[in-house]
PDB file of C-alpha atoms in Angstrom:
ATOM      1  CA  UNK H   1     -88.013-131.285-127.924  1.00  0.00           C
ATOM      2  CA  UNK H   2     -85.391-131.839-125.217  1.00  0.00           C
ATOM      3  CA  UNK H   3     -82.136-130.321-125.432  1.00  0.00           C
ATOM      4  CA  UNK H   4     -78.888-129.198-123.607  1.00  0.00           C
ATOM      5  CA  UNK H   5     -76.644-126.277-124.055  1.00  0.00           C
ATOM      6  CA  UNK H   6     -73.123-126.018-122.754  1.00  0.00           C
ATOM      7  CA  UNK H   7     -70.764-123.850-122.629  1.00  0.00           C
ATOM      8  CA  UNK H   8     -68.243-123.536-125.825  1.00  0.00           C
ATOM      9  CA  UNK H   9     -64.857-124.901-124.943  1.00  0.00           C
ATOM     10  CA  UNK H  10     -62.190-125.196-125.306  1.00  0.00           C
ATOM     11  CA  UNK H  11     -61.634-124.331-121.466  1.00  0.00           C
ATOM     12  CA  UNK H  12     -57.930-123.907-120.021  1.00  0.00           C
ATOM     13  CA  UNK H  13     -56.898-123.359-116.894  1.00  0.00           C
ATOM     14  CA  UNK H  14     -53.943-123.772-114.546  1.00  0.00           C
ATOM     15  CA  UNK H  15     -53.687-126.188-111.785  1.00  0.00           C
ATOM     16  CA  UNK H  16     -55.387-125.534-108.938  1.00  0.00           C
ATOM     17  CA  UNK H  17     -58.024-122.724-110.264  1.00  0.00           C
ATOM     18  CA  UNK H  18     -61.712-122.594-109.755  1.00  0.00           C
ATOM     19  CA  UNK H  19     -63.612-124.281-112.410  1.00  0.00           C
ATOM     20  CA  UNK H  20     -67.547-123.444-114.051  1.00  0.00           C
ATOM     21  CA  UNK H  21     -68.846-124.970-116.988  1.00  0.00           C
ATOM     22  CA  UNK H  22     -72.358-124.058-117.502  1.00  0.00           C
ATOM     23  CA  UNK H  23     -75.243-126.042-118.610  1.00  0.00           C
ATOM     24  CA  UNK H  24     -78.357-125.222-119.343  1.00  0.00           C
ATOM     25  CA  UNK H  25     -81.693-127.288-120.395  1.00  0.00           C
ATOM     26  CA  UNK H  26     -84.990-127.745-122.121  1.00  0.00           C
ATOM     27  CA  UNK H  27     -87.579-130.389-121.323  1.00  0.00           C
ATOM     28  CA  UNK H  28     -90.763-131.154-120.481  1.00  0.00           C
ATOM     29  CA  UNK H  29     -91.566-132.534-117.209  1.00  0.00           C
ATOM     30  CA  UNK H  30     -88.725-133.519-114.523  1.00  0.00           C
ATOM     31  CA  UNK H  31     -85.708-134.892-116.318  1.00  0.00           C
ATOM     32  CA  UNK H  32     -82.783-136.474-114.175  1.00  0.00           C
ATOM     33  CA  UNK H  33     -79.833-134.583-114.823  1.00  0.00           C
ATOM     34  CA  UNK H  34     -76.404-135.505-115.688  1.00  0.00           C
ATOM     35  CA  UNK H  35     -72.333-134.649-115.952  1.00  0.00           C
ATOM     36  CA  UNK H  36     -70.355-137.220-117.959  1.00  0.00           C
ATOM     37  CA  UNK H  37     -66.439-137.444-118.695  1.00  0.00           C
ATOM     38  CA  UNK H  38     -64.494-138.349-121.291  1.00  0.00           C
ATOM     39  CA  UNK H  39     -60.837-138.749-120.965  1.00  0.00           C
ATOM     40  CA  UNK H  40     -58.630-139.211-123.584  1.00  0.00           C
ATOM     41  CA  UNK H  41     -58.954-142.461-125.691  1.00  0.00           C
ATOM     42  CA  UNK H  42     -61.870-143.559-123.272  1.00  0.00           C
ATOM     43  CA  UNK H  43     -65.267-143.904-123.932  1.00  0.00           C
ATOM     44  CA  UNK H  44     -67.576-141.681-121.248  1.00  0.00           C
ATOM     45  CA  UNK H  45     -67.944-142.283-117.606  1.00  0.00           C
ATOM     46  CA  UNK H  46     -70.428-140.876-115.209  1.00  0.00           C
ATOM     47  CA  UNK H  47     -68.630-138.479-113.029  1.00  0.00           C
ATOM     48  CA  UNK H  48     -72.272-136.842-111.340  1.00  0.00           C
ATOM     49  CA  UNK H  49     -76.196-136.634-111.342  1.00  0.00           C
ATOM     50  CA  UNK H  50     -79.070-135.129-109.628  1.00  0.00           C
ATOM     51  CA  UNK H  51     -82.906-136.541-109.859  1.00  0.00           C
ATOM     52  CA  UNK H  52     -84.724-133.992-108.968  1.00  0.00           C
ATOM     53  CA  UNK H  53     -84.868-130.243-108.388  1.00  0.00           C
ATOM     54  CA  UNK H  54     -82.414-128.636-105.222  1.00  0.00           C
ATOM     55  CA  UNK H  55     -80.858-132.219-105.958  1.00  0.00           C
ATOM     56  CA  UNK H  56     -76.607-131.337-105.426  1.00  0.00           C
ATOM     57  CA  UNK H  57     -74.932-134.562-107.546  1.00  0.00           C
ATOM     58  CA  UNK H  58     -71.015-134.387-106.119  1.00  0.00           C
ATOM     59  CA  UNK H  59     -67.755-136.791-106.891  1.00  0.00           C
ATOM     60  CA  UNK H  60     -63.963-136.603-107.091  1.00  0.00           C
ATOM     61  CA  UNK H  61     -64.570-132.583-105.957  1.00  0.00           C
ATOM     62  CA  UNK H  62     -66.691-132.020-108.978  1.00  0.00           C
ATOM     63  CA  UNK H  63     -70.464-130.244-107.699  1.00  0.00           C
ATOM     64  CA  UNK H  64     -73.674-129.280-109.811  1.00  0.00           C
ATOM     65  CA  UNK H  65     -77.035-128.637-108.534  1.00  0.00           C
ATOM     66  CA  UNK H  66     -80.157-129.142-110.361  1.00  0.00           C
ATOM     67  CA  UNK H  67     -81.960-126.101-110.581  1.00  0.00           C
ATOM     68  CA  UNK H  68     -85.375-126.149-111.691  1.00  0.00           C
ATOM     69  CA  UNK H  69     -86.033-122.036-111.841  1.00  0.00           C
ATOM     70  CA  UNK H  70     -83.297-121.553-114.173  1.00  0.00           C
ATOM     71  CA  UNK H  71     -83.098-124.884-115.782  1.00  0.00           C
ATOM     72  CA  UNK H  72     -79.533-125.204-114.643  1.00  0.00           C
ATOM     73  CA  UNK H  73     -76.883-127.725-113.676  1.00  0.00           C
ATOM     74  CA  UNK H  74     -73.578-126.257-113.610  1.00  0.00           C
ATOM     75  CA  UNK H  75     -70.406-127.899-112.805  1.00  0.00           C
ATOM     76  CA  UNK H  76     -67.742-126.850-110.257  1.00  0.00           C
ATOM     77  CA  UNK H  77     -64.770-127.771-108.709  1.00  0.00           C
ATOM     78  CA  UNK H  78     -62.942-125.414-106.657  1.00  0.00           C
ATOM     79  CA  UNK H  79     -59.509-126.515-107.212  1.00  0.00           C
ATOM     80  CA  UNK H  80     -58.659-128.707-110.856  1.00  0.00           C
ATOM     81  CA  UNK H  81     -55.787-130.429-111.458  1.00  0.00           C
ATOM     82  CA  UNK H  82     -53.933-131.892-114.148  1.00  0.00           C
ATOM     83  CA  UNK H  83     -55.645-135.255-114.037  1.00  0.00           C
ATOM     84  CA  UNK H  84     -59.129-133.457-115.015  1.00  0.00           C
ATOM     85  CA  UNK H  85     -58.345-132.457-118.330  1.00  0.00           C
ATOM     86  CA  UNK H  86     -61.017-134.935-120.501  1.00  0.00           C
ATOM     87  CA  UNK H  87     -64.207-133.290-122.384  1.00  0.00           C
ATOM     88  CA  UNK H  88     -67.272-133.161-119.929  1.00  0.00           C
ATOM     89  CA  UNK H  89     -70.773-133.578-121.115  1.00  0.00           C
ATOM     90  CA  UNK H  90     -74.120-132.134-119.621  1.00  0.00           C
ATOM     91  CA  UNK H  91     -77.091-134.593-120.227  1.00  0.00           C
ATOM     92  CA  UNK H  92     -80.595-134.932-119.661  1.00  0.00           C
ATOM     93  CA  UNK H  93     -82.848-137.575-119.239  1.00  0.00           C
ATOM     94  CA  UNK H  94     -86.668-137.445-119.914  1.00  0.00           C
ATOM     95  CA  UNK H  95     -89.324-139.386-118.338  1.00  0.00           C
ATOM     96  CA  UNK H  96     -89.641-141.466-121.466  1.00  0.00           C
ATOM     97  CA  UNK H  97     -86.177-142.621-121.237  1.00  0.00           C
ATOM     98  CA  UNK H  98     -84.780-139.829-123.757  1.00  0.00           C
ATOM     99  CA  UNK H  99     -81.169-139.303-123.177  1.00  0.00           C
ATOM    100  CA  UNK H 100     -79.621-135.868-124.337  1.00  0.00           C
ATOM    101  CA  UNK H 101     -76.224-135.006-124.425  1.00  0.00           C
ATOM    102  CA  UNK H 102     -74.887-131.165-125.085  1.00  0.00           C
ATOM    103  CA  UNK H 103     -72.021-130.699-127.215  1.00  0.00           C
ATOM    104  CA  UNK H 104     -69.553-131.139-124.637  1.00  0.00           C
ATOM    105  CA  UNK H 105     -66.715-128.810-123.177  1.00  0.00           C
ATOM    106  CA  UNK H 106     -63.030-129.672-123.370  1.00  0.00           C
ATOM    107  CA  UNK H 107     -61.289-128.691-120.415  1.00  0.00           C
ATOM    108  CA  UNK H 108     -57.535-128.346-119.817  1.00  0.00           C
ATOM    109  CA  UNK H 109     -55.420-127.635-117.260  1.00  0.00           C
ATOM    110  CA  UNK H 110     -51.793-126.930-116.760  1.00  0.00           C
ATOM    111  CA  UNK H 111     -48.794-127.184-114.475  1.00  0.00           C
TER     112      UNK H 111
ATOM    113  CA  UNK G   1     -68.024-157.462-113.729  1.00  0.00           C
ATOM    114  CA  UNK G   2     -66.906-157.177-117.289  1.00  0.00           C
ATOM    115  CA  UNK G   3     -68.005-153.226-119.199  1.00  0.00           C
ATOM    116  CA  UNK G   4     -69.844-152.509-121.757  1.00  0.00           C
ATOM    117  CA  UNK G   5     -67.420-153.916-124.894  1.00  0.00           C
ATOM    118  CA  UNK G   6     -67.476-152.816-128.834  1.00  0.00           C
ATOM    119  CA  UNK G   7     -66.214-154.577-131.460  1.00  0.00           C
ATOM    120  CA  UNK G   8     -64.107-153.546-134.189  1.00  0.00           C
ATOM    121  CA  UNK G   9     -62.820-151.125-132.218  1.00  0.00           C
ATOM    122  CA  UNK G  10     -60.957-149.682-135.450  1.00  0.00           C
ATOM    123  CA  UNK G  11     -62.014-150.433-139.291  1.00  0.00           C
ATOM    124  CA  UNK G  12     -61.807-148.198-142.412  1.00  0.00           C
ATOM    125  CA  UNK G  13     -64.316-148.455-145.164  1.00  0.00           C
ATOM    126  CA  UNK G  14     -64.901-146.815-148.710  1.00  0.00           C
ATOM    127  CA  UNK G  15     -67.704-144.618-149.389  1.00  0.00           C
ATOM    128  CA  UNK G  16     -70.790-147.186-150.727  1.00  0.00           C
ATOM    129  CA  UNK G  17     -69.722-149.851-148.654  1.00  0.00           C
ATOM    130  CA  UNK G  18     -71.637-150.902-145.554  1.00  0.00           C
ATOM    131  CA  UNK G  19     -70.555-151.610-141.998  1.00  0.00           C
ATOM    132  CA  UNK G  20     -71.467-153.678-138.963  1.00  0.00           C
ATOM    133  CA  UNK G  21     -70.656-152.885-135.477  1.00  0.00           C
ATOM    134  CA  UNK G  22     -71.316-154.699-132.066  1.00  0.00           C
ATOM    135  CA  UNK G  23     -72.074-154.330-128.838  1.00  0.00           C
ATOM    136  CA  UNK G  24     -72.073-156.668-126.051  1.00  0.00           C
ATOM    137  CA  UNK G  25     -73.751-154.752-122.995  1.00  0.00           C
ATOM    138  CA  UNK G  26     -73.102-155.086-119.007  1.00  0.00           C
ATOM    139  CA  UNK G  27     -74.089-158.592-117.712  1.00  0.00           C
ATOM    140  CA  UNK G  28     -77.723-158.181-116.810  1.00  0.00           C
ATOM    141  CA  UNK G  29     -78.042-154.771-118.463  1.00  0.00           C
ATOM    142  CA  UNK G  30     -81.541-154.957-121.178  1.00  0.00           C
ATOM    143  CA  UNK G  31     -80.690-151.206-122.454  1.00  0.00           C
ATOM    144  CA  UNK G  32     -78.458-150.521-125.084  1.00  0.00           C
ATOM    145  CA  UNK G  33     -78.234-147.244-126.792  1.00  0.00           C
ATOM    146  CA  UNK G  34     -76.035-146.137-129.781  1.00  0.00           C
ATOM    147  CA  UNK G  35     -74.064-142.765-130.320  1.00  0.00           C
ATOM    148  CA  UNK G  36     -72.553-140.723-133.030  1.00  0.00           C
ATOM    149  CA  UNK G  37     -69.443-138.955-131.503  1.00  0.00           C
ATOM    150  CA  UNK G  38     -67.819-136.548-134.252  1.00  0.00           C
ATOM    151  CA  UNK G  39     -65.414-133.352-133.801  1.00  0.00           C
ATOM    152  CA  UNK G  40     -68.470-131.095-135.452  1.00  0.00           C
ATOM    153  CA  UNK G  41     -71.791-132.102-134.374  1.00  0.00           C
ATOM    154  CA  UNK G  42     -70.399-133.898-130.893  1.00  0.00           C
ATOM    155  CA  UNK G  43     -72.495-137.161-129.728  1.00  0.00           C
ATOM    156  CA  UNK G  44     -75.705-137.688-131.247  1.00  0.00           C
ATOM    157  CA  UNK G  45     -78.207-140.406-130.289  1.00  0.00           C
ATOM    158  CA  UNK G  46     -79.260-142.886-133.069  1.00  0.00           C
ATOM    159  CA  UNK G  47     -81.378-145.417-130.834  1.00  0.00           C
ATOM    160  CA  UNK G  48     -82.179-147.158-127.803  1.00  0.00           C
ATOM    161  CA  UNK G  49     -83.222-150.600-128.063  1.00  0.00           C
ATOM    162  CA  UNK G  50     -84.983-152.497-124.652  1.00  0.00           C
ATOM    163  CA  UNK G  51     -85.776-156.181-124.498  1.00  0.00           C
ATOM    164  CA  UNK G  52     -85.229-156.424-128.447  1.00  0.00           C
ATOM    165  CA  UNK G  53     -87.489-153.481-129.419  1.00  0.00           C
ATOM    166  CA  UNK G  54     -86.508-150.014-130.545  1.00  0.00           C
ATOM    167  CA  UNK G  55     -87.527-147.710-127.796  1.00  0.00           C
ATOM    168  CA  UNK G  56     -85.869-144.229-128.952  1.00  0.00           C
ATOM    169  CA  UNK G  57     -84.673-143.109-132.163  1.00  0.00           C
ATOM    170  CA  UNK G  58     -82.472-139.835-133.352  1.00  0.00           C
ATOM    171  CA  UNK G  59     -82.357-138.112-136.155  1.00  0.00           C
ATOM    172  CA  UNK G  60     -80.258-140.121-138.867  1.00  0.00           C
ATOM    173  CA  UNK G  61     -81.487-141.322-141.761  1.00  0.00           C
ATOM    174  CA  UNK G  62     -82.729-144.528-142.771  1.00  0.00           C
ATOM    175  CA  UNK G  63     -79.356-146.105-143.949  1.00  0.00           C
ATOM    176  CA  UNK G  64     -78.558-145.970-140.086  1.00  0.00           C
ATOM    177  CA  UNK G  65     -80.217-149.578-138.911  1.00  0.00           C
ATOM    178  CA  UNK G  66     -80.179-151.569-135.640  1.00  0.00           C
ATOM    179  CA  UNK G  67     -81.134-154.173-133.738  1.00  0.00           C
ATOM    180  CA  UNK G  68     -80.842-156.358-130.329  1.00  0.00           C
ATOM    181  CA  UNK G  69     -80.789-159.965-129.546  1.00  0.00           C
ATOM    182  CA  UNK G  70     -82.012-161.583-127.315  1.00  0.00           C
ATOM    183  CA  UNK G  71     -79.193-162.084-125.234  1.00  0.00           C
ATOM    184  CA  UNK G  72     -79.414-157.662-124.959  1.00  0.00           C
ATOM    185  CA  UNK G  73     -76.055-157.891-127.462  1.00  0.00           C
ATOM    186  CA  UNK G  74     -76.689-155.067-130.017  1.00  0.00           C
ATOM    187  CA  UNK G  75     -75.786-154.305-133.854  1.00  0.00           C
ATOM    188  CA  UNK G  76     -75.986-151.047-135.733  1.00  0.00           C
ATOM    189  CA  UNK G  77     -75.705-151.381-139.200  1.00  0.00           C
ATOM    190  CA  UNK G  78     -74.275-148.259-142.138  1.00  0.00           C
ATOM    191  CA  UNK G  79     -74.849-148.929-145.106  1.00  0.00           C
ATOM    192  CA  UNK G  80     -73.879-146.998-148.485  1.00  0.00           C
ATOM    193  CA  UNK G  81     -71.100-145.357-146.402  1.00  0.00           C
ATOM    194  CA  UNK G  82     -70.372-141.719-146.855  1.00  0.00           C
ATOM    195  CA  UNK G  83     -67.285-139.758-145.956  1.00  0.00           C
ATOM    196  CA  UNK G  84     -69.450-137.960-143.564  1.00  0.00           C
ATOM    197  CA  UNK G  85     -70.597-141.431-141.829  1.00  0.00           C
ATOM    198  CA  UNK G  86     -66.397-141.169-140.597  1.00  0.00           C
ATOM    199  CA  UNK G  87     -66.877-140.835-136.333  1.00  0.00           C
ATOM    200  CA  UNK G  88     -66.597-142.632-133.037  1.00  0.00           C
ATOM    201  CA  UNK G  89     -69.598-144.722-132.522  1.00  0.00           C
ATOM    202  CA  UNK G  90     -70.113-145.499-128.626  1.00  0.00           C
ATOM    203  CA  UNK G  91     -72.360-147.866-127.240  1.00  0.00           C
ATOM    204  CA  UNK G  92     -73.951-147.763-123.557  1.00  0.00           C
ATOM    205  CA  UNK G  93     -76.354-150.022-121.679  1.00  0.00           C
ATOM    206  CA  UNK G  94     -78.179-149.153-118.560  1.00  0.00           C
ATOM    207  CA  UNK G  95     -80.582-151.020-116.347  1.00  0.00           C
ATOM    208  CA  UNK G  96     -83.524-148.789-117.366  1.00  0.00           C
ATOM    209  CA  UNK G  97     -85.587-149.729-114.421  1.00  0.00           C
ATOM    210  CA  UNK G  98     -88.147-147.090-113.720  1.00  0.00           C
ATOM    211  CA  UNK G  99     -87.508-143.711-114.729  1.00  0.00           C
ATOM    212  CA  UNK G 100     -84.874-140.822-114.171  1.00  0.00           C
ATOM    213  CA  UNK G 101     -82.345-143.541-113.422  1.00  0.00           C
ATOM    214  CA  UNK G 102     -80.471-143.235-116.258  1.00  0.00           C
ATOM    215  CA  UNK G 103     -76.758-144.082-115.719  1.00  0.00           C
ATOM    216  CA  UNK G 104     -75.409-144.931-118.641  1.00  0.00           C
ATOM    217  CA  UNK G 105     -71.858-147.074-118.784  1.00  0.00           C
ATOM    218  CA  UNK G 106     -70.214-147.067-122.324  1.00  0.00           C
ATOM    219  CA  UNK G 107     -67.687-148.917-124.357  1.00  0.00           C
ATOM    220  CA  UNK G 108     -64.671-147.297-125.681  1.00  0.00           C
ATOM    221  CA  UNK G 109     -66.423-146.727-129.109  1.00  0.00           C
ATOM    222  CA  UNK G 110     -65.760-147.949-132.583  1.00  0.00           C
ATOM    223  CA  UNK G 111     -64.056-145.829-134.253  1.00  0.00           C
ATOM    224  CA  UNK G 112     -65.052-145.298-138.068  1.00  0.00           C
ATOM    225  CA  UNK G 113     -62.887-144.103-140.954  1.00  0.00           C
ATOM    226  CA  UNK G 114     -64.958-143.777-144.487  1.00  0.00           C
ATOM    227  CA  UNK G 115     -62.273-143.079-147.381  1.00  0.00           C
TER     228      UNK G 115
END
């Protein structure tokens, strides 16, 4: 079946440093691709997504690109700050509407 | 444009009791899906219903129930509650028109305490 695999948080960096947090998938087909983000006492939020391969999804100086050879969508932002800290979630959605989230990756960043 | 919002946002239950949660989507949204969000397992799909009709459904068991009205508002239903039914349940509703669209907006979540 579908899935998605993230990387294990919990992820902590300081303010201003580069920031990867891989993602990975499994489906059939041509999923769309997704980054949610969850900040603290909120319920998710689409922060990026990409429909189709070579697809780059960008907002708020987050990145990923869809990458059908090595069923990829990483995220990336070159320079995180304080307000990013929230839980981000890799998804995947199938062409018969199946929605997949991965486990999510907590992210925090300091002063 | 008023979000996707859940009621009770908070409620504690005892184990063998049964619980009823809402969801009223996005103004003109038909798609409402239902999540399991705990600190072990992370979010888990339970269903998607479309135009009253259950289009997608996870891996729970059978005490995990839902449903949609006509109006696209959504219930889940738990019943014989057990301590491990304790989570944040989120709702989201999309447009679902055509494929690969798939934005989903969510509520804040009702947030589940089984003693």
């Amino acid at each position: 079946g579908n899935s998605v695999t993230q990387m294990e948080g919990p992820v902590t960096l300081s303010e201003e440093a580069f920031l990867t947090i891989n993602c990975t998938y499994t489906a059939t087909g041509y999923p769309s691709l997704f980054w949610y983000v969850q900040y603290p006492g909120e319920g998710l939020q689409l922060l990026l997504k990409a429909t189709k391969a070579d697809d780059k999804g960008s907002n708020k100086g987050f990145e990923a690109t869809y990458r059908k050879e090595t069923t990829s969508f990483h995220l990336e932002k070159g320079s995180v700050q304080v307000s990013d800290s929230a839980v981000y979630f890799c998804a995947l959605k199938s062409n018969n509407n199946d929605m997949r989230f991965g486990a999510g990756t907590r992210l925090t960043v300091k002063p | 444009k008023a979000g996707v919002t859940q009621t009770p946002r908070y409620l504690i239950k005892t184990r063998g009791q049964q619980v009823t949660l809402s969801c009223s989507p996005i103004s003109g949204h038909r798609s409402v899906s239902w999540y399991q969000q705990t600190p072990g397992q992370g979010l888990q799909f339970l269903f998607e219903y479309f135009s009253e009709t259950q289009r997608n459904k996870g891996n729970f068991p059978g005490r995990f129930s839902g449903r949609q009205f006509s109006n696209s508002r959504s219930e889940m239903n738990v019943s014989t509650l057990e301590l491990g039914d304790s989570a944040l349940y989120l709702c989201a509703s999309s447009l679902a028109q055509g494929p690969n669209t798939g934005e989903l907006f969510f509520g804040e979540g009702s947030r589940l305490t089984v003693l």
